[in-house]
Structure formats: C-alpha cells, structure tokens
GROMACS .gro file of C-alpha atoms in nm:
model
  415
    1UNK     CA    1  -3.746  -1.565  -3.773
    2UNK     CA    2  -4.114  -1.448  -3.616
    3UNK     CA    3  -3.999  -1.570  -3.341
    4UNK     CA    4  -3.658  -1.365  -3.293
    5UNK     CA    5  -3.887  -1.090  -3.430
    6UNK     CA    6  -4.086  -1.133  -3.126
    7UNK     CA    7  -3.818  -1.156  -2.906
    8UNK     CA    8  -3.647  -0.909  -2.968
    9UNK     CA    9  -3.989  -0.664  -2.953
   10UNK     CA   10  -4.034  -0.781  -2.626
   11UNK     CA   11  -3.703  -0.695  -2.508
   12UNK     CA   12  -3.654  -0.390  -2.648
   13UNK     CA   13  -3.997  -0.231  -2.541
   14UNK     CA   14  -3.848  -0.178  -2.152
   15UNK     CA   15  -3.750   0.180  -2.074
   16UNK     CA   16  -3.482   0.000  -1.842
   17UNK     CA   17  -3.339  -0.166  -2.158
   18UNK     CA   18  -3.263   0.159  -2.331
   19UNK     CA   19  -3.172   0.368  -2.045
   20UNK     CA   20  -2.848   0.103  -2.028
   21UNK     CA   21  -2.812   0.080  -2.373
   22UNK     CA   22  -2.786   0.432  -2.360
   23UNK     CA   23  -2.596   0.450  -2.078
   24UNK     CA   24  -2.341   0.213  -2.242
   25UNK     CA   25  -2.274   0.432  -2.538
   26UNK     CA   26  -2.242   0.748  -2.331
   27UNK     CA   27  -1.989   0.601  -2.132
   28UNK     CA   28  -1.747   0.551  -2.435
   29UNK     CA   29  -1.717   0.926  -2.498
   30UNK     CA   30  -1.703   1.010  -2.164
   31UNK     CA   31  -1.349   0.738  -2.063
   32UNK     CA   32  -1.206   0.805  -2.379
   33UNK     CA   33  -1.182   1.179  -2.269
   34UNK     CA   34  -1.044   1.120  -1.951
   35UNK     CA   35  -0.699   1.026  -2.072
   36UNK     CA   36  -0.678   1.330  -2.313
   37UNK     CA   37  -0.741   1.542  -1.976
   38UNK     CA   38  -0.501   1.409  -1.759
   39UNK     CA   39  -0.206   1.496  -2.017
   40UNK     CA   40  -0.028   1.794  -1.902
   41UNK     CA   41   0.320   1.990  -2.037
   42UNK     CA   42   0.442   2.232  -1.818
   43UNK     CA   43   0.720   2.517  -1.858
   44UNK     CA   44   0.857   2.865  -1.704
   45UNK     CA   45   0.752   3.159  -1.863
   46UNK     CA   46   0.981   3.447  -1.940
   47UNK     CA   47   0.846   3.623  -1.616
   48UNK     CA   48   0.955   3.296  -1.407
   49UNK     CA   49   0.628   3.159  -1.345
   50UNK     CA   50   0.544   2.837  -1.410
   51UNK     CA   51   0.278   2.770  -1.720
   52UNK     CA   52   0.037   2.416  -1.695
   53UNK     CA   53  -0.103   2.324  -2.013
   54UNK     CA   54  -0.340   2.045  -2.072
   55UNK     CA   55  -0.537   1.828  -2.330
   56UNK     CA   56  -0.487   1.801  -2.709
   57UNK     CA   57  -0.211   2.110  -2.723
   58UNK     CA   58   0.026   1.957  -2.436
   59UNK     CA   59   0.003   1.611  -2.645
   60UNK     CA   60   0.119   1.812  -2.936
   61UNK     CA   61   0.369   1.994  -2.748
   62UNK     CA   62   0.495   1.662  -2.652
   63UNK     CA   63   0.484   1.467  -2.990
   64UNK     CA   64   0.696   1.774  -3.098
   65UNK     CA   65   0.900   1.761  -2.782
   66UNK     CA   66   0.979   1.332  -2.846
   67UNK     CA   67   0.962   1.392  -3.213
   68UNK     CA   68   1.355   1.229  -3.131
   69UNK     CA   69   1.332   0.950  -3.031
   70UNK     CA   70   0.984   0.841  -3.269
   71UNK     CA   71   1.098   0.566  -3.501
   72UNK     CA   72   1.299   0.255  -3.439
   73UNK     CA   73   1.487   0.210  -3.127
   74UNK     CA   74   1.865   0.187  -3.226
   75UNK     CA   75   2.192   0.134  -3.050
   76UNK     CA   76   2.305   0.471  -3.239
   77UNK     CA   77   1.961   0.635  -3.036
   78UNK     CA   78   2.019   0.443  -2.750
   79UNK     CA   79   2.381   0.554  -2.695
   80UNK     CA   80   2.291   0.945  -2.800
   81UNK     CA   81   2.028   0.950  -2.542
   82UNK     CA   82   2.263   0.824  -2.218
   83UNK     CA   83   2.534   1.052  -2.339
   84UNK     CA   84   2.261   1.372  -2.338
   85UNK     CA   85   2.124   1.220  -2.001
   86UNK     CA   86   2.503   1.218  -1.843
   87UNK     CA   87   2.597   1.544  -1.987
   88UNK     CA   88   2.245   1.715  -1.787
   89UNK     CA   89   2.326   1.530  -1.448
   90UNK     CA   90   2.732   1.644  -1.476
   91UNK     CA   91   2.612   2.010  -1.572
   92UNK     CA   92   2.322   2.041  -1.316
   93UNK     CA   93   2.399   1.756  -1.055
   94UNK     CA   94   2.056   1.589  -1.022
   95UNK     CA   95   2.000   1.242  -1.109
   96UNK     CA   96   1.622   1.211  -1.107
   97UNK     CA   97   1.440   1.405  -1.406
   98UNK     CA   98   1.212   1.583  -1.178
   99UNK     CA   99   1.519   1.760  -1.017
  100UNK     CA  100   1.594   1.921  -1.338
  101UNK     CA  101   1.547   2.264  -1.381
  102UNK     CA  102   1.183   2.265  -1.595
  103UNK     CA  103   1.267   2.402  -1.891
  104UNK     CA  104   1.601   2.209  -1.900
  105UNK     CA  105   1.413   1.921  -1.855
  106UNK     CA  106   1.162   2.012  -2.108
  107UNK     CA  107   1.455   2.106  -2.389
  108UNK     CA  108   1.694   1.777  -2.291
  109UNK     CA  109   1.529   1.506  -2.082
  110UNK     CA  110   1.152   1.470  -2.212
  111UNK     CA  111   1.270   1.394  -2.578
  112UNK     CA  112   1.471   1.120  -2.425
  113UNK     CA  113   1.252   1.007  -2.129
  114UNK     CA  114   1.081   0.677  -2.297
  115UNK     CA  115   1.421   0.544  -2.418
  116UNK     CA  116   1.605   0.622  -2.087
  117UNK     CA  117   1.341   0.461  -1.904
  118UNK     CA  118   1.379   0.106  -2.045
  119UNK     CA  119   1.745   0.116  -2.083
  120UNK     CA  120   1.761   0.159  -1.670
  121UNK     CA  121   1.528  -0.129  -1.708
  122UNK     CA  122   1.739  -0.368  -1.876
  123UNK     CA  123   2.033  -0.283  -1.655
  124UNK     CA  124   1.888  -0.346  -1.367
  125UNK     CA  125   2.092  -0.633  -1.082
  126UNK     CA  126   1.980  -0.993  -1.189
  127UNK     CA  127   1.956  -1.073  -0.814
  128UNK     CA  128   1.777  -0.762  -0.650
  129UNK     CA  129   1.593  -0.607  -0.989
  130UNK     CA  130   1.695  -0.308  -0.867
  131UNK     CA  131   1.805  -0.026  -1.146
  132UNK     CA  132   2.121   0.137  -1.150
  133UNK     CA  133   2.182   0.510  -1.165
  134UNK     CA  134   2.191   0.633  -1.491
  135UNK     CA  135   2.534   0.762  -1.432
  136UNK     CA  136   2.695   0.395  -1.380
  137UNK     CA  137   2.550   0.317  -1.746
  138UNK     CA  138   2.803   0.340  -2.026
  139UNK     CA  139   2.692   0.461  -2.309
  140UNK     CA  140   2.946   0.282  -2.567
  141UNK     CA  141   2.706  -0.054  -2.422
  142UNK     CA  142   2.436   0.055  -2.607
  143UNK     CA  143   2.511  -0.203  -2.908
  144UNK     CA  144   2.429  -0.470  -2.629
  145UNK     CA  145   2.086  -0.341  -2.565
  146UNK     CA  146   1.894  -0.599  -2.759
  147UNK     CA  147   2.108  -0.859  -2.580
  148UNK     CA  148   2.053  -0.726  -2.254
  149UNK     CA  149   1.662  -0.720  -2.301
  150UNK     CA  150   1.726  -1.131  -2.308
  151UNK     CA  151   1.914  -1.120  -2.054
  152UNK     CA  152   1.668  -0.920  -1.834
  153UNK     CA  153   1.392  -1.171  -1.945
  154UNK     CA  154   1.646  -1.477  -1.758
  155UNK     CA  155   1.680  -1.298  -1.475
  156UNK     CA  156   1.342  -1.247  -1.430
  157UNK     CA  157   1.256  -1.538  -1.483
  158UNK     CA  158   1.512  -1.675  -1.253
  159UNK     CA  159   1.365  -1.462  -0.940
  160UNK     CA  160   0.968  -1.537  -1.062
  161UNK     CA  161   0.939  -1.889  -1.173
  162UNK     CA  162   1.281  -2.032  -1.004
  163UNK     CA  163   1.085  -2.373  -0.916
  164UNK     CA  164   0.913  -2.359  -1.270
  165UNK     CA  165   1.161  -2.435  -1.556
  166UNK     CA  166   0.861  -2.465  -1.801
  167UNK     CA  167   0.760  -2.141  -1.730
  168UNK     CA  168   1.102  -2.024  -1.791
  169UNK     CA  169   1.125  -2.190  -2.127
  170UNK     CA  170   0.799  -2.103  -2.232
  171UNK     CA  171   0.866  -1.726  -2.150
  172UNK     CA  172   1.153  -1.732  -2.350
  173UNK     CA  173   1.016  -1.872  -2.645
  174UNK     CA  174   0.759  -1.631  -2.645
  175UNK     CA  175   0.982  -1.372  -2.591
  176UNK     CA  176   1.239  -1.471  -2.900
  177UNK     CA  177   0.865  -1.417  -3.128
  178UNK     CA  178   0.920  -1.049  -3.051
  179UNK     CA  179   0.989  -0.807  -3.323
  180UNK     CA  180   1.368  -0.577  -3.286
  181UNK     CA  181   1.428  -0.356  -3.265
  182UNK     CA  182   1.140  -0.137  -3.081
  183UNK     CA  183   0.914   0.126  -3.209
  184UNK     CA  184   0.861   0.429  -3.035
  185UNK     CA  185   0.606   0.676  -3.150
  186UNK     CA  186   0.499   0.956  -2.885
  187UNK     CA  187   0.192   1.107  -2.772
  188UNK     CA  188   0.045   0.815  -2.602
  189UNK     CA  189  -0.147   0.809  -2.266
  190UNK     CA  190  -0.122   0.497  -2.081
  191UNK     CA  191  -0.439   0.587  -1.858
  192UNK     CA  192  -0.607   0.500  -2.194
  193UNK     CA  193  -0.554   0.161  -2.191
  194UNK     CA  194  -0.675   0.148  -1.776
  195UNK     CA  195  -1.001   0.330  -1.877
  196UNK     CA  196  -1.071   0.116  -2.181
  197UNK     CA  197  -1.059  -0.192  -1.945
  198UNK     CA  198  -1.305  -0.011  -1.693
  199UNK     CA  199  -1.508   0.080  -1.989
  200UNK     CA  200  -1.530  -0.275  -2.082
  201UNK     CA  201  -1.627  -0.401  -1.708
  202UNK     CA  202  -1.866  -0.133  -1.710
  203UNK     CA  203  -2.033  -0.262  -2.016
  204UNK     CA  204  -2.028  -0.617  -1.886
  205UNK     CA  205  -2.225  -0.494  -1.562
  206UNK     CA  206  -2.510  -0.375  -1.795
  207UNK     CA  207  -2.492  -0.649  -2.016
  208UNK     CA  208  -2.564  -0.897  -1.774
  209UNK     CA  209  -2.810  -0.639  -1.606
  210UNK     CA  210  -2.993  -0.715  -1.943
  211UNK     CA  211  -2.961  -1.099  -1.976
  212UNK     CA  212  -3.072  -1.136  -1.582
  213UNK     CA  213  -3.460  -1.108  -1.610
  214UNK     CA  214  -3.458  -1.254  -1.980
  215UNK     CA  215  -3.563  -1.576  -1.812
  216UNK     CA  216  -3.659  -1.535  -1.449
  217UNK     CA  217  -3.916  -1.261  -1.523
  218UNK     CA  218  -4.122  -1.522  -1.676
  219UNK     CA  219  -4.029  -1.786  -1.438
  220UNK     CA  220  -4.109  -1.466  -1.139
  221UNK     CA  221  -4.451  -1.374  -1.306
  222UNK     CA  222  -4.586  -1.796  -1.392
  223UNK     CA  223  -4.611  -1.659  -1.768
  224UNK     CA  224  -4.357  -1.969  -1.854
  225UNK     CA  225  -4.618  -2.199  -1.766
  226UNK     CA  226  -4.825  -2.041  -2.064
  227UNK     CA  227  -4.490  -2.046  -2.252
  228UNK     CA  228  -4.473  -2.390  -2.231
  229UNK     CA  229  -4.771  -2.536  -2.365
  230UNK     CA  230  -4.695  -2.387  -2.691
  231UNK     CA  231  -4.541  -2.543  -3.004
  232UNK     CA  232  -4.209  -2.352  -2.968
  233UNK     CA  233  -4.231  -2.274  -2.590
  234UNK     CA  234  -3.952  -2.464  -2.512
  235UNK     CA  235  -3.638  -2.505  -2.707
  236UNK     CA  236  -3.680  -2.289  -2.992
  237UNK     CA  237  -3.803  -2.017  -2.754
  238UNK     CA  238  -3.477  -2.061  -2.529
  239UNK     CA  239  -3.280  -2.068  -2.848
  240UNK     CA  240  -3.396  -1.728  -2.987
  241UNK     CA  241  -3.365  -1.553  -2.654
  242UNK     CA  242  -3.044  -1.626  -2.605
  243UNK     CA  243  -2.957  -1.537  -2.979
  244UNK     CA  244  -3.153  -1.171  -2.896
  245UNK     CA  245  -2.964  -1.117  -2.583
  246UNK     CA  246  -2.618  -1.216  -2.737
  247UNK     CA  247  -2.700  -0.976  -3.079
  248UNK     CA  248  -2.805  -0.727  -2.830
  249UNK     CA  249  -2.489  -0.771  -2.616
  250UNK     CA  250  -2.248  -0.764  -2.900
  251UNK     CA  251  -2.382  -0.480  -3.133
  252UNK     CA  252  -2.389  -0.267  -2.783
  253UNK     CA  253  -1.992  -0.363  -2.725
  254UNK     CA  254  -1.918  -0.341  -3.031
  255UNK     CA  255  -2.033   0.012  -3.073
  256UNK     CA  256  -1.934   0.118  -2.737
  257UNK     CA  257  -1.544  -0.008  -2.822
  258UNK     CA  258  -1.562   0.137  -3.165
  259UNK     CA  259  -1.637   0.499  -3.029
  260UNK     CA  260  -1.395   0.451  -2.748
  261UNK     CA  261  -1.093   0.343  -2.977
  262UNK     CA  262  -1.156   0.580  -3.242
  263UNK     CA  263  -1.225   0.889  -3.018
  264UNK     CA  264  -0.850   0.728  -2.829
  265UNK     CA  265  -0.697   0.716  -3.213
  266UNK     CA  266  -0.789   1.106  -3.326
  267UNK     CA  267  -0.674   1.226  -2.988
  268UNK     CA  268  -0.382   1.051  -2.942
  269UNK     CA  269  -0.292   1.011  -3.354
  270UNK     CA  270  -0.273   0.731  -3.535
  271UNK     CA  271   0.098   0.726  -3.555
  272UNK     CA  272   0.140   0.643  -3.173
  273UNK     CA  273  -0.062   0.333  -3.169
  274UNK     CA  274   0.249   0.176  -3.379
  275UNK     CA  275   0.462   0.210  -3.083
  276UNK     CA  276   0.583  -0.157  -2.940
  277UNK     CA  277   0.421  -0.223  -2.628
  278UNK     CA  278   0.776  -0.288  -2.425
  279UNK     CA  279   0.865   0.098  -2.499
  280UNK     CA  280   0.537   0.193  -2.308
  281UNK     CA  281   0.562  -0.116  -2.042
  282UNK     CA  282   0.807  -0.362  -1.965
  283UNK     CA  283   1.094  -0.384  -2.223
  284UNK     CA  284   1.059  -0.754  -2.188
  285UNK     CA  285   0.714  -0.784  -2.241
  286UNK     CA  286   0.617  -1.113  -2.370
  287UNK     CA  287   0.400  -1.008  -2.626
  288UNK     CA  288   0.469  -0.944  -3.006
  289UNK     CA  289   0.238  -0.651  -3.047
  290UNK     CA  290   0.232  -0.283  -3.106
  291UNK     CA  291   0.013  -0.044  -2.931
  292UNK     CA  292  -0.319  -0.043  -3.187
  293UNK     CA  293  -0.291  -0.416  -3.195
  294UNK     CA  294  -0.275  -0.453  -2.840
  295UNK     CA  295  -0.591  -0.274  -2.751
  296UNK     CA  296  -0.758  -0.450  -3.086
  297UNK     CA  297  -0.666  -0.789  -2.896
  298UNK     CA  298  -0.783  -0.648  -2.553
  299UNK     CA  299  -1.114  -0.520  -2.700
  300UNK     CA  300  -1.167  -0.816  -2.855
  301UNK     CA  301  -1.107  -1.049  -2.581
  302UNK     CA  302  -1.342  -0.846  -2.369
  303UNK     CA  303  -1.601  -0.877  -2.597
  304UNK     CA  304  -1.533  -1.262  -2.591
  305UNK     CA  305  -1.560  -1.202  -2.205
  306UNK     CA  306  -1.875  -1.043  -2.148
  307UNK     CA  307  -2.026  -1.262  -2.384
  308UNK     CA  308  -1.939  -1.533  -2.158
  309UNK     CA  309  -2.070  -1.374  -1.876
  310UNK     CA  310  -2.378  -1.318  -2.058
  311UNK     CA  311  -2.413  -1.648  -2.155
  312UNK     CA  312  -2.345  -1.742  -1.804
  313UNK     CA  313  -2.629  -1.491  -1.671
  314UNK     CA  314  -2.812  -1.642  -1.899
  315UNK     CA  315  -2.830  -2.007  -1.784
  316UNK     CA  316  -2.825  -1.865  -1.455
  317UNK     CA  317  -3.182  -1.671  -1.559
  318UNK     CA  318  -3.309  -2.017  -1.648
  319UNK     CA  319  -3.293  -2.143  -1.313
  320UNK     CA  320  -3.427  -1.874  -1.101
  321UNK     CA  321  -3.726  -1.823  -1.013
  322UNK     CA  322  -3.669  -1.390  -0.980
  323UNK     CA  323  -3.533  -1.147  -1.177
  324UNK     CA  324  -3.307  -1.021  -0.810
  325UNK     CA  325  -3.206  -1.353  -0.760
  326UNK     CA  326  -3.053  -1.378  -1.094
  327UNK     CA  327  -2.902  -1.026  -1.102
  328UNK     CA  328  -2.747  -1.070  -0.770
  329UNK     CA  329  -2.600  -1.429  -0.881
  330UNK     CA  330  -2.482  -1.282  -1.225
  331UNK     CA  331  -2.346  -0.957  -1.059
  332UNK     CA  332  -2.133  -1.201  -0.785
  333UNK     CA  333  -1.985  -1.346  -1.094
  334UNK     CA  334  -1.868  -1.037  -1.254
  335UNK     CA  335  -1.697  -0.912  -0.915
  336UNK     CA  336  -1.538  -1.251  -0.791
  337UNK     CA  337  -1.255  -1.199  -1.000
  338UNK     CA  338  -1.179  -0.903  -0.881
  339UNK     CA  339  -1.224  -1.015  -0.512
  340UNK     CA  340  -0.959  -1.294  -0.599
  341UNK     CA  341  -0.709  -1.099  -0.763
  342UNK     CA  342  -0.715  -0.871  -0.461
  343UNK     CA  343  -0.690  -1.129  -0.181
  344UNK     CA  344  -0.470  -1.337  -0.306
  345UNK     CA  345  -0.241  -1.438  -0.638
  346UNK     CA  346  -0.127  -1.836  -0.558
  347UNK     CA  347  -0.163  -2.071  -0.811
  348UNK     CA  348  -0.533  -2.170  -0.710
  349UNK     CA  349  -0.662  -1.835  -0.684
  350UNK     CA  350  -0.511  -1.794  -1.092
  351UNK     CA  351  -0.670  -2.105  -1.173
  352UNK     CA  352  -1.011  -2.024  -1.039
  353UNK     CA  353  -0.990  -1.674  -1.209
  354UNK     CA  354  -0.918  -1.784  -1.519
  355UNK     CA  355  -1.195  -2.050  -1.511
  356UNK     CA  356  -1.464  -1.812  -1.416
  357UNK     CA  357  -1.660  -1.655  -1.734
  358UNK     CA  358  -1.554  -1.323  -1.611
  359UNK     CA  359  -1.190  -1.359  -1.566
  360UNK     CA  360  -1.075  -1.179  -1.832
  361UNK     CA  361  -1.171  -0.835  -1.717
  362UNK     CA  362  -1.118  -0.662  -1.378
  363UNK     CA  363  -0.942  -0.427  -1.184
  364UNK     CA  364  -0.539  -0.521  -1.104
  365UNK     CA  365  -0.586  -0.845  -1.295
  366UNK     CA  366  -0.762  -0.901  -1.627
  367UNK     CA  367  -0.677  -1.025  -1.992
  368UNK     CA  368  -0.492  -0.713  -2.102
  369UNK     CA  369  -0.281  -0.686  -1.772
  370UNK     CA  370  -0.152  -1.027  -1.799
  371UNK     CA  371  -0.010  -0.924  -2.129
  372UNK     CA  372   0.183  -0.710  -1.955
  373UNK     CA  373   0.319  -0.973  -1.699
  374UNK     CA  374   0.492  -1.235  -1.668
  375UNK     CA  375   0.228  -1.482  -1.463
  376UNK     CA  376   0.183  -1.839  -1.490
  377UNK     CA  377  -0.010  -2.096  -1.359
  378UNK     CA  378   0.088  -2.447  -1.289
  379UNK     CA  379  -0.060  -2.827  -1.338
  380UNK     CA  380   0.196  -3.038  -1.225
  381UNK     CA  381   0.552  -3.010  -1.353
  382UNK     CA  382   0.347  -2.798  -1.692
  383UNK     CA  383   0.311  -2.386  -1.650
  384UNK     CA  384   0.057  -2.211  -1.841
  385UNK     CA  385   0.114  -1.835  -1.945
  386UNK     CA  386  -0.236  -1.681  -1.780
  387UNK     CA  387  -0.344  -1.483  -2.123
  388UNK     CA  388  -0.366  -1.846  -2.326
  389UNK     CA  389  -0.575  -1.993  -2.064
  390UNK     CA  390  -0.866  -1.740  -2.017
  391UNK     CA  391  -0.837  -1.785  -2.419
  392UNK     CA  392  -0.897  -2.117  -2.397
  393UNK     CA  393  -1.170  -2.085  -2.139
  394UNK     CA  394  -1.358  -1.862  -2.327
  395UNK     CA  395  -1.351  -2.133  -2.617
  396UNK     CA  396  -1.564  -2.386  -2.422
  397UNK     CA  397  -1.725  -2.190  -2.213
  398UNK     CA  398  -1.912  -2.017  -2.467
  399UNK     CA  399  -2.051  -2.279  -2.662
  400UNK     CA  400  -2.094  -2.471  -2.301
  401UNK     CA  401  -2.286  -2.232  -2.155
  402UNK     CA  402  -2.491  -2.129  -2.446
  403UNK     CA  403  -2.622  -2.543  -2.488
  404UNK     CA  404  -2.682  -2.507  -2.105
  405UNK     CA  405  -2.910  -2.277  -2.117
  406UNK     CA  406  -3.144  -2.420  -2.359
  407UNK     CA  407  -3.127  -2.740  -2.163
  408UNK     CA  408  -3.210  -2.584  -1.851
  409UNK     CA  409  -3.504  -2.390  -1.979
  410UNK     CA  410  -3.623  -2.726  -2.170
  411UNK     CA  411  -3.621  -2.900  -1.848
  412UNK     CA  412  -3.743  -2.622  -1.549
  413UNK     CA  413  -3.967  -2.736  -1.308
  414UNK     CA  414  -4.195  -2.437  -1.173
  415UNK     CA  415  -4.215  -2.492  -0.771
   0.00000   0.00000   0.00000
C-alpha cells in the first residue's frame, strides 16, 4: 500500500499530469455542447421571412413537432404517416421534403420524417438498394413492415456477404434477437453519438500521454538502476505503477463519460434515449439496443479500449529507453487504426484492426460504428461479426499486456 502511496505521489506531482487531467474533463462539457448547437428549427414568419432557431428551444420545438410519431412504431402509424406524406406531394407536387413549402413541411412532414425515412428503407430494390419514391409505396402494406425489415436484412446480406453464407446466417440470427416493434422517441441528435466517440479518442491520446514516461523516464534519467537494487524495485514496483496508471486512467474516463452522457441526457431528455437504434440508423440494425443502452455499451467498450492502449503504452514504456520514444510508439498505435480503416477495408486490414489494442475507437471505423454495420471478417469458411471480436480482443489483451509489462520491467537490461 506505501508503495502505491508512493506511486501515485510521484505521478501526480507533474504540472503536465494535471494540465491533461484537466484538459480531459474540460473536454466533456465542451463535445457534449456541440450537438445541442447544431440543432436548428426553422419557420416563416407572418411577415414572410424566414426565422432560424437553435439549441435547447428548437429541440423542444421539435419534440413537440414529432410528439406523433413518439411511442411504438405500428402498422396503424406506419400506414397514417405514407397516407399524410402522399396527400403533401399530390397537393404541392414535390417529392423530396426540402421542396416543401417550410411551414408545410414544418406542420405535415417533420412529425412524420423518422418513420418515413425507414419505411423508404425497407422498400428499397433487393438488387440495386436503391429506395423507391415515396409515391410508389402503398400505404395499405404497412401491416408488412416488420416482415419487410427481414426481408431487407436478406437482401443485404445477399449483395454484402454473397460468398459468406455464415455471415448471412449469423446476421440473421442476430437480427431475429431484436425487439418489435420499434421505439421512437424524438429530440435526439445523432452528432452526439460522433462527438462522444471523438471524446473518447481524445481521452485515449492523453491517457497514453500519461502512461508513456511512467517507465522510460526512469529508464531516460539511469534512476532504474537505483530502482533496482531495492527490495521491491522490481516486480512489486512494476506492479503498482501499472495499478496507479490504470486507477488514474479509469477514474479520468470514467468521469469524463459521466459528464458527457449526463450533460447529452438533460439536453436531449431522458425520454429520447429509449428510442431503438434502427429508427435513428439502419432499420435493420443488428443490434438489440435502444439509444441510452447503446451509448452505455459504447462508453463502456471505450473505456475497455483505452485501457488497453494504456496497458499497451505501458509495456511499451518498459522497453524504452526515452520518454519520446515511447510517446511516439504509443501515439502510432492509437492512429494506426484509423490509417487502416481509411486505406483500405479487406478482410486483413479488419483483422489487423481489430487485433490492435486501439481498434475499438477511431474515426469512420470503431466499436460503436460497427454496431451500426453490417461487417464481418472471415477465417476460413467461419465469419465473425467485427463488434464480438474487438470484444474478445480486449479480453486477452488486457490481462496479456498487463503480465507483460511486469515481465519486461523485471527483466530490462540498461544499455
């Protein structure tokens, strides 16, 4: 216990250390703002001239708006909504909701938007994916909605994974786990859930800013040689600075995430987060989760991720002989998957992404994307749906890397 006492003295007394710390917390209030901001409801005043409002009063304005359509997704909803979406196109002649007149739009199409949107989904040609006009939709198919959302899922499938039949199966069993009907609550910005995954990629650049020098500096400055030729200088000593850096790494995520989802939850209401994810994403989505649960899951795994990549830094720190050499090496790590995901998204580049530490967070491809998608990854004739297998990557790499850090400490060699 002295000896995690000491530890953690010694990391904590660095102005650096706080300044990220910090740094880490301020960041939560500032990206779960961002999303309020960007919400906007917009109408014609009685003068003609058009009227912007932003923030928490055009997310009322909207819940009030949707209020509609908030609830379970019926047939009996389903079928109301076409029929109000094909009377507005006969009456005014657009197709596209933009075309509308604005306050029409505002009065007929926004309290119907969410459930318009996925039924165009679900209709859309098994061979091209393309969706139909509204106006070739009848409305008295609404009953077969549910159905069709299976159906969408096979042709999907069919187009994605038509050399993978376990990936096919496997999608649809995952698929038949999913909760009907859907949930729609309003209010809800999906930027949210984008910042919250930059948030948590911002937080795993400090945290492995942190872990870099917890090693190397000593390694850097000879002071392990002093280290050493103590009682506890070797194993105990790695032991407790790894346990520092990973209470140090978790309390600061953990506090960072709890600000950012409960700032997200008062601005947004807690009524929204019920919403099933298909009614904000794909109606197919594989996933049996609402919105709160979702970014619970996604927080979560994050957490799980940059405390991999800590752990990772970590063991890296016990080999180096600087503190830049280690930064560098651990920052490399935290980009790579985003580098990969960018240049290319075969079945190699998945596998090495979801084998690195870091692969469940990044930009275009992370844990809480791959919900969203339908992407699999292949060993022989078996496919693996990606979110399962940075899961169970994260399970051994954790305790992996944690035991090879203490090994590699016990054993370094000064030069």
């Amino acid at each position: 216990m002295r000896l995690l006492k000491a530890e953690c003295k010694r990391v904590m007394k660095t102005r650096a250390v706080w300044f990220l710390l910090a740094a880490a917390l301020s960041l939560s209030f500032i990206m779960a703002y961002f999303p309020m901001s960007f919400m906007q409801y917009s109408y014609m005043d009685k003068n003609g001239e058009q009227v912007t409002i932003t923030g928490r009063k055009a997310i009322a304005i909207i819940k009030e708006k949707q209020a509609v359509s908030a609830g379970a997704v019926t047939p009996d909803k389903i079928k109301a909504a076409l029929e109000t979406y094909q009377a507005c196109v006969e009456q005014y002649g657009p197709t596209a909701g933009g075309d509308f007149p604005l306050n029409v739009y505002n009065e007929k199409i926004l309290p119907i938007e969410a459930i318009i949107h996925v039924v165009r989904e679900v209709n859309a040609d098994s061979k091209t994916g393309i969706a139909p006009d509204i106006m070739e939709i009848d409305p008295e198919n609404a009953q077969r909605f549910y159905e069709q959302c299976s159906e969408r899922l096979d042709s999907l499938m069919d187009m994605e994974q038509k050399e993978h039949p376990d990936a096919r199966r496997k999608a649809k069993a995952l698929y038949g786990e999913v909760e009907q009907p859907y949930e729609y609550y309003p209010g809800f910005n999906k930027d949210a859930t984008d910042y919250l995954i930059l948030y948590l990629l911002l937080l795993e650049f400090i945290c492995v800013l942190l872990a870099a020098p917890i090693f190397s500096s000593d390694h850097q400055t000879k002071a392990d040689d002093i280290q050493r030729c103590a009682k506890y200088g070797r194993i105990r000593l790695a032991v407790a600075r790894v346990i520092v850096m990973l209470l140090i790494s978790t309390l600061t995520v953990t506090a960072g995430v709890t600000i950012f989802l409960s700032l997200t939850k008062g601005i947004f209401g807690a009524e929204c987060l019920k919403s099933s994810i298909q009614m904000l994403y794909s109606a197919v989505n594989l996933s049996d989760l609402d919105l709160g649960q979702m970014l619970l899951i996604g927080a979560g795994v994050g957490l799980l991720t940059i405390t991999a990549a800590v752990l990772c830094t970590l063991m890296i720190s016990s080999r180096c002989r600087s503190v830049s050499a280690a930064a560098i090496a651990a920052m490399v790590i935290c980009l790579l998957p985003i580098v990969i995901g960018q240049m290319s998204s075969g079945n190699l580049a998945g596998w090495i992404r979801c084998i690195l530490p870091t692969g469940g967070l990044g930009l275009g491809s992370c844990f809480l994307y791959e919900l969203f998608d339908f992407n699999f990854i292949y060993l022989g004739s078996s496919s693996f749906w990606i979110p399962h297998v940075i899961l169970a990557v994260l399970a051994v790499e954790i305790p992996l890397f944690f035991v090879l850090t203490v090994c590699f400490h016990n054993r370094y060699i000064a030069k």
